[in-house]
Short mmCIF file of C-alpha atoms in Angstrom, two decimals:
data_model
loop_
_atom_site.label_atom_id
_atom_site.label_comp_id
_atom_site.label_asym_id
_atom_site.label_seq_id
_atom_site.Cartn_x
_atom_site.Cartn_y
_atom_site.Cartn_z
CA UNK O 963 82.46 168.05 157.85
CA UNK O 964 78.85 168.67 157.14
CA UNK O 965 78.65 168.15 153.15
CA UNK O 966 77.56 170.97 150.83
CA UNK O 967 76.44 173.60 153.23
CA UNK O 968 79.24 174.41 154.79
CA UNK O 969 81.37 174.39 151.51
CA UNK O 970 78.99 176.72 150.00
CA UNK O 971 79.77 180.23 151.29
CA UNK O 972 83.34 180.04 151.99
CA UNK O 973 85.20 182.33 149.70
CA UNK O 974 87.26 180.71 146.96
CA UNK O 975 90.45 181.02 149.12
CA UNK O 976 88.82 179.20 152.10
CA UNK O 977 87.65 176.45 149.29
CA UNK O 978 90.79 175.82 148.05
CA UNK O 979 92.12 175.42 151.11
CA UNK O 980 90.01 172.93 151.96
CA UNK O 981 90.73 170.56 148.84
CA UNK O 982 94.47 170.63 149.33
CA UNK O 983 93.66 169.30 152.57
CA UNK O 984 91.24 166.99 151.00
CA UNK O 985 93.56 166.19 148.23
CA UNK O 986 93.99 162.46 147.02
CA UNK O 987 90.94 162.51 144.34
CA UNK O 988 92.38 163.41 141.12
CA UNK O 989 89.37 165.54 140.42
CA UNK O 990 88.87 166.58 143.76
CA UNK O 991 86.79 169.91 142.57
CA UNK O 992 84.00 167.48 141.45
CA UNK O 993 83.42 165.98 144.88
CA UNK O 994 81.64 166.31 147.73
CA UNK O 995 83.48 164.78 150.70
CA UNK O 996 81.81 163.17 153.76
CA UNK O 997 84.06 160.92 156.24
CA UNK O 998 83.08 156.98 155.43
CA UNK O 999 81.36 154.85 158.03
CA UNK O 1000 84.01 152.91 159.72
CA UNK O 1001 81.89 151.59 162.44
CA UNK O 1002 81.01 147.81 161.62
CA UNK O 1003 78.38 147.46 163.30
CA UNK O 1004 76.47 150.75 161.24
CA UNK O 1005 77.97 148.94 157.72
CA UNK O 1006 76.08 146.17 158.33
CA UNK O 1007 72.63 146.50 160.14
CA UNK O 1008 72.04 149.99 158.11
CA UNK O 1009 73.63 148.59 154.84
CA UNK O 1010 70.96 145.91 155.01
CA UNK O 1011 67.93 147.87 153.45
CA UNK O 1012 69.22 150.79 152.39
CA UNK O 1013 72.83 152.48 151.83
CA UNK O 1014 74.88 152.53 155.28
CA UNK O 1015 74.44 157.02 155.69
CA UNK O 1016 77.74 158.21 156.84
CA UNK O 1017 77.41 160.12 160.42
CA UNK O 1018 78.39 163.35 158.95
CA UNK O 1019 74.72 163.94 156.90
CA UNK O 1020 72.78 164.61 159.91
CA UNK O 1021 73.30 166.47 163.15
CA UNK O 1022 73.11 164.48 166.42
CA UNK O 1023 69.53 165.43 167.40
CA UNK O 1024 68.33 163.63 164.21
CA UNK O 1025 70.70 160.28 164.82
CA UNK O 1026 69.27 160.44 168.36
CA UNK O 1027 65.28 160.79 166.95
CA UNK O 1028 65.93 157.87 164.55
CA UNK O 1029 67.60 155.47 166.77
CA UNK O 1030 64.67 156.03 169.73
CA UNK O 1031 62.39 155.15 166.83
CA UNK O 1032 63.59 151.90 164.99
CA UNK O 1033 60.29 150.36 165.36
CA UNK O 1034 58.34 152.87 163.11
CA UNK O 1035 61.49 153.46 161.20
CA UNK O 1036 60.24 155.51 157.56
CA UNK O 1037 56.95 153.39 158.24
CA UNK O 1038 58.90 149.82 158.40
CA UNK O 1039 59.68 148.29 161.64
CA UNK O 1040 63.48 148.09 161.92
CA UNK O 1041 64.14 146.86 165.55
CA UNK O 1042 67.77 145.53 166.73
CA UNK O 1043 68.94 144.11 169.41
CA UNK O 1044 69.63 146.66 172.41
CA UNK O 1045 73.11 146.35 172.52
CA UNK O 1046 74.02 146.88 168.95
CA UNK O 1047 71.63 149.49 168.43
CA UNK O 1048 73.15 151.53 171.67
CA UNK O 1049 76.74 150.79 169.94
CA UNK O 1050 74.99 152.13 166.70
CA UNK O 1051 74.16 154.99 168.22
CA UNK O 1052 76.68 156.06 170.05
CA UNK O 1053 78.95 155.91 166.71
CA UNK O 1054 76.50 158.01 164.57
CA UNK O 1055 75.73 160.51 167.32
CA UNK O 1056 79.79 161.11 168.54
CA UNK O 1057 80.63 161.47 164.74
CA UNK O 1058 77.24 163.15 163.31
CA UNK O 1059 77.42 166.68 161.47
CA UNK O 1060 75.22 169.58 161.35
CA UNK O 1061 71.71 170.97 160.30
CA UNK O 1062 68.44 170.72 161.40
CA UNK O 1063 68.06 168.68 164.24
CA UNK O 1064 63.90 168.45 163.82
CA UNK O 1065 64.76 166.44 160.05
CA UNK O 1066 65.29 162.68 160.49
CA UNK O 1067 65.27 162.63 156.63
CA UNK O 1068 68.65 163.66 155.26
CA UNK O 1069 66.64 164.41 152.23
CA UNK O 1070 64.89 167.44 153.87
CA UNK O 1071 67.91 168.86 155.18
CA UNK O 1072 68.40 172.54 153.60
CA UNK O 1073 71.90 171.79 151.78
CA UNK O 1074 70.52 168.59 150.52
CA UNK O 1075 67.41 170.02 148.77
CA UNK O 1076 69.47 172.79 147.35
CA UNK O 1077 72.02 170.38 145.94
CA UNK O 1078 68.94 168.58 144.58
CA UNK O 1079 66.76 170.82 142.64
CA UNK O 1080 65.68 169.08 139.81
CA UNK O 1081 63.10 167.57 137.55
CA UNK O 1082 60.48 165.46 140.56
CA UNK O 1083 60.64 162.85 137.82
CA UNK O 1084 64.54 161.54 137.85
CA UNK O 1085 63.25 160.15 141.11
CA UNK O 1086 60.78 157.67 140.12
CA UNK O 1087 63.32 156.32 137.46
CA UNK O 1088 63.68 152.57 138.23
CA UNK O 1089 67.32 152.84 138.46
CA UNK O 1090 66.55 155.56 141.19
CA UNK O 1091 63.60 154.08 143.14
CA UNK O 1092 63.91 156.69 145.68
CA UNK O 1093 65.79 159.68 147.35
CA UNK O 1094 67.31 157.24 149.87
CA UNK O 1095 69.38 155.80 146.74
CA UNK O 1096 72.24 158.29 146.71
CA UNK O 1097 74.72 155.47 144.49
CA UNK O 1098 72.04 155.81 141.67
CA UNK O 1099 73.92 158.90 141.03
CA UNK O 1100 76.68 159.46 143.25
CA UNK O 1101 78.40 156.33 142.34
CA UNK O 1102 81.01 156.40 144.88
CA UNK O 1103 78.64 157.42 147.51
CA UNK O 1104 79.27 154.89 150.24
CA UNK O 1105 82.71 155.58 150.07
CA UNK O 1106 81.49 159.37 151.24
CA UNK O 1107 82.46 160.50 148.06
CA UNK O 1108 79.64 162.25 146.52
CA UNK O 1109 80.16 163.14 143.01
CA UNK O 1110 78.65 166.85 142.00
CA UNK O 1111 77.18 166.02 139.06
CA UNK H 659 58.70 122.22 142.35
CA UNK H 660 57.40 119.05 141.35
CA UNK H 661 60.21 117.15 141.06
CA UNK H 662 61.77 118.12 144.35
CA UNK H 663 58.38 116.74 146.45
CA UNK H 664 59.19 113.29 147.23
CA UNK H 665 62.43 115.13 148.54
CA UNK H 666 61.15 117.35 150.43
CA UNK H 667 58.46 115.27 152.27
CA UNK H 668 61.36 113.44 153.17
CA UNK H 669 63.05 116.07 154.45
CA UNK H 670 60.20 117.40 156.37
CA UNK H 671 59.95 113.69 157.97
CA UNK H 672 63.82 113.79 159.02
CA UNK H 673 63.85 117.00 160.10
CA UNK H 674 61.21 115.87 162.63
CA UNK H 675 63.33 114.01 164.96
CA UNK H 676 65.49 116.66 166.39
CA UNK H 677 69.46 116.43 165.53
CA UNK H 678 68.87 115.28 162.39
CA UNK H 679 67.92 118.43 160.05
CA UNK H 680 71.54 118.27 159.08
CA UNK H 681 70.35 115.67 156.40
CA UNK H 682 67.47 117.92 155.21
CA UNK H 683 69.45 121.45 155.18
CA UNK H 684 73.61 120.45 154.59
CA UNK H 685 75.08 122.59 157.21
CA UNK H 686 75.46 121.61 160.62
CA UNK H 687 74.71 125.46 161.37
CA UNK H 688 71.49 125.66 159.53
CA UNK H 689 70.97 122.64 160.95
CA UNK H 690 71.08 123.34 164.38
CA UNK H 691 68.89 126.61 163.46
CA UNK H 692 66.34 124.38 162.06
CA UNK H 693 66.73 122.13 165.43
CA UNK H 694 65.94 124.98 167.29
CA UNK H 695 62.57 125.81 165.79
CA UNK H 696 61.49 122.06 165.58
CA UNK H 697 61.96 121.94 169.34
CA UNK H 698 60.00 124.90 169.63
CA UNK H 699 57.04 124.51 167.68
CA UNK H 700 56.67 120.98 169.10
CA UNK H 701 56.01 123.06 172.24
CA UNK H 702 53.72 125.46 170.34
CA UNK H 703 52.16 123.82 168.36
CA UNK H 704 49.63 121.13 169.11
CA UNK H 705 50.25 118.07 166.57
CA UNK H 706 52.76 119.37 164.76
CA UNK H 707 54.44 116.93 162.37
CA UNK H 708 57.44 118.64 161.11
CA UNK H 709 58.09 121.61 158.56
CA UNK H 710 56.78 122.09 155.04
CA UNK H 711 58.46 123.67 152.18
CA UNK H 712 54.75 123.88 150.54
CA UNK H 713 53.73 126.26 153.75
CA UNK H 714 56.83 127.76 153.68
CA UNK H 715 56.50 128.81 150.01
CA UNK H 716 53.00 130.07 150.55
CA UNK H 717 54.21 132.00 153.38
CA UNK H 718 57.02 133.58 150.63
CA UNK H 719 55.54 134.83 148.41
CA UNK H 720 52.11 135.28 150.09
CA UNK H 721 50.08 137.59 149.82
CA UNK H 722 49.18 138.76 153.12
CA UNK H 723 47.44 141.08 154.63
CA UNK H 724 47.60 142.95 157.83
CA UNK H 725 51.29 144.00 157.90
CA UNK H 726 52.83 146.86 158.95
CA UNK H 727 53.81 148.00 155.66
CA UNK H 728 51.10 147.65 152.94
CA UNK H 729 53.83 147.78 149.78
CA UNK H 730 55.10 144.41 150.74
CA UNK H 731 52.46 141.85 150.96
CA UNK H 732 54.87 139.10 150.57
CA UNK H 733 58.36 138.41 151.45
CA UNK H 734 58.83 138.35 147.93
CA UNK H 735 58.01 142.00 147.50
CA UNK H 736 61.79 142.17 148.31
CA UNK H 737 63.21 138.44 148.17
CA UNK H 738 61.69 138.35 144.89
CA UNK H 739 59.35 135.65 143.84
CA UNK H 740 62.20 133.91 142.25
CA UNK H 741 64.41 132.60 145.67
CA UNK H 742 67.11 132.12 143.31
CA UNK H 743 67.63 135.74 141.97
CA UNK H 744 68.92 138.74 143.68
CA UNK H 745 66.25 140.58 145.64
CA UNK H 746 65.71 144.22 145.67
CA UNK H 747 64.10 146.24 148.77
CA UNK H 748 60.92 147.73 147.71
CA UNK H 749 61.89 151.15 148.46
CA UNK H 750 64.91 151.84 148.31
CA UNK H 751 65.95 149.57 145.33
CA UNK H 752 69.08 148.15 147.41
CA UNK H 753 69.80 144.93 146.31
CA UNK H 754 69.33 142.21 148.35
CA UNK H 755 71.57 138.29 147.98
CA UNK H 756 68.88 135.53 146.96
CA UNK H 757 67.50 133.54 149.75
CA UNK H 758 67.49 130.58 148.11
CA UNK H 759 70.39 128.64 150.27
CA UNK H 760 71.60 126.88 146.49
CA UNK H 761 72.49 130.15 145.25
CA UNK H 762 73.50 131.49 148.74
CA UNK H 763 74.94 128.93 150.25
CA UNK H 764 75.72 131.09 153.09
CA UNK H 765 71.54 131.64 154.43
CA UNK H 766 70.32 130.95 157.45
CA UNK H 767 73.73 129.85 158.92
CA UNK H 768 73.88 133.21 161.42
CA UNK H 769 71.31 132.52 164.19
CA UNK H 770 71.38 136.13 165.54
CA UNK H 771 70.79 137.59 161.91
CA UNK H 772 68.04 134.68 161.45
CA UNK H 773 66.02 136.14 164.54
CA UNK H 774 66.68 139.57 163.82
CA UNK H 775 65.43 139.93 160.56
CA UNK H 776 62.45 137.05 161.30
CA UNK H 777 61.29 139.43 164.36
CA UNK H 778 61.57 142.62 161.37
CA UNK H 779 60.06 141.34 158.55
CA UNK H 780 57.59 139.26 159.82
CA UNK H 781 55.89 142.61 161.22
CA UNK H 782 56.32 143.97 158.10
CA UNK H 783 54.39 141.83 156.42
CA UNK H 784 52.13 140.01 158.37
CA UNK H 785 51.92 142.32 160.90
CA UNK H 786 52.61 139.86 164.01
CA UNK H 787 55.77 137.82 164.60
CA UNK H 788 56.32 134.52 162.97
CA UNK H 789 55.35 131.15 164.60
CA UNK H 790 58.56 128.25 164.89
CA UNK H 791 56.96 126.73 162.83
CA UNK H 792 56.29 129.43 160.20
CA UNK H 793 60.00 130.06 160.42
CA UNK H 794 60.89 126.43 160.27
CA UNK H 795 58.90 126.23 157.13
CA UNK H 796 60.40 128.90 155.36
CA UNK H 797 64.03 127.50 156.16
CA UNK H 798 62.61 124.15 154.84
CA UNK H 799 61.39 125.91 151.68
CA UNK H 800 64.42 127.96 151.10
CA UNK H 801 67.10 125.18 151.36
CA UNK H 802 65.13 123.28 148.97
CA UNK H 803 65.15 126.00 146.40
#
């Protein structure tokens, strides 16, 4: 349930498929699926600063980097307690998706600079602030509904 | 701020004798928060004489130097400098609920949240972890706001 990437080659057959299955949106062509974060826990300590990033956008090997380095976390210092950061973990790395495993920014993955080639400045727009703001754009976002706009 | 000072020296004199903050902060949560972090920085700290919204405001909006990030040299950098308005995180723009407990009436009533995000930010911005009564203080300062 990786995002983009894996919608990307499949024929249109194989895509179609996939948004009957997906069906429920009532422009479901115009969205990017991910499954939402249902794990409490991940809402709220990685809601706090920044949207809560559903599972799916990284592969395990990335959840696992991130989580064994909350205390340099982007530069910040992000500690948690030990038991809800193991229960944190656990959810993000049993549900995570694919790509590259090295990337602990979901914003260097391959699919997500491809679906993201545009103009450097629409990032330092105030109403963007940064890459890590996906509802600037995608409104519905945290729902792990990513608008392809 | 002016007004409030008579107030809040008062406060800072009742919240002094442990069990009764509730007077000073309104909820018997905050209270026993604020209880907490009297008790301790009567341990700490040699003559201490109870918490102060005036250091707790200086320690809000700062600035400071030393942290561990060099963007936020103040909590306000994403509390705001207003207590009372909605904060935003430096970076990522994500808005944040004021601090200020009379627009948030809900602040500083969790102590595990308290801790967690005193332990956090304090590194972030002065680059060490807060004293009792550094945390007291900003408590103090914030349900007075």
């Amino acid at each position: 349930m990786s995002p983009t990437r894996s919608l990307r080659p499949l024929t249109g057959i194989a895509a179609l498929a996939m948004l009957a299955v997906t069906a429920g949106a009532a422009f479901a062509s115009e969205f990017e699926r991910v499954r939402p974060v249902t794990h409490a826990a991940t809402q709220k300590e990685c809601g706090e600063c920044h949207m809560a990033y559903q599972p799916g956008l990284l592969p395990a090997a990335s959840w696992t980097r991130i989580m064994d380095g909350l205390q340099d976390h982007f530069g910040e210092n992000a500690s948690l307690p030990a038991d809800t950061a193991a229960a944190i973990r656990s959810y993000l790395t049993q549900n995570a998706g694919s790509g590259d495993g090295r990337l602990i920014r979901i914003t260097e993955q391959r699919w997500w600079l491809r679906k993201h080639d545009f103009a450097p400045s629409i990032w330092t727009r105030k109403s963007v602030a940064a890459k890590s703001n996906c509802e600037a754009c995608h409104r519905t976002a945290a729902q792990g509904l990513y608008e392809d706009d | 701020m002016r007004p409030t000072k008579p107030i809040l020296l008062l406060a800072a004199a009742v919240s002094l004798g442990a069990g009764v903050a509730l007077a000073a902060s309104g909820d018997p949560e905050r209270a026993r928060i604020l209880d907490g972090y009297a008790a301790q920085a009567k341990a700490q700290t040699p003559g201490f004489a109870g918490f102060s919204a005036e250091r707790g405001r200086a320690l809000y909006l700062g600035p400071h130097t030393g942290g561990k990030v060099a963007d936020t040299p103040g909590c306000a950098s994403c509390h705001t400098r207003d207590p009372a308005g909605t904060g935003r995180h430096y970076k990522t723009g994500r808005d944040i609920l004021p601090m200020a407990v009379s627009a948030n009436p809900k602040r500083f009533t969790d102590p595990a949240e308290v801790e967690k995000r005193f332990e956090r930010d304090c590194v972030n911005v002065l680059g060490r972890a807060c004293t009792a009564q550094e945390k007291g203080d900003f408590i103090t300062f914030l349900s007075n706001q």
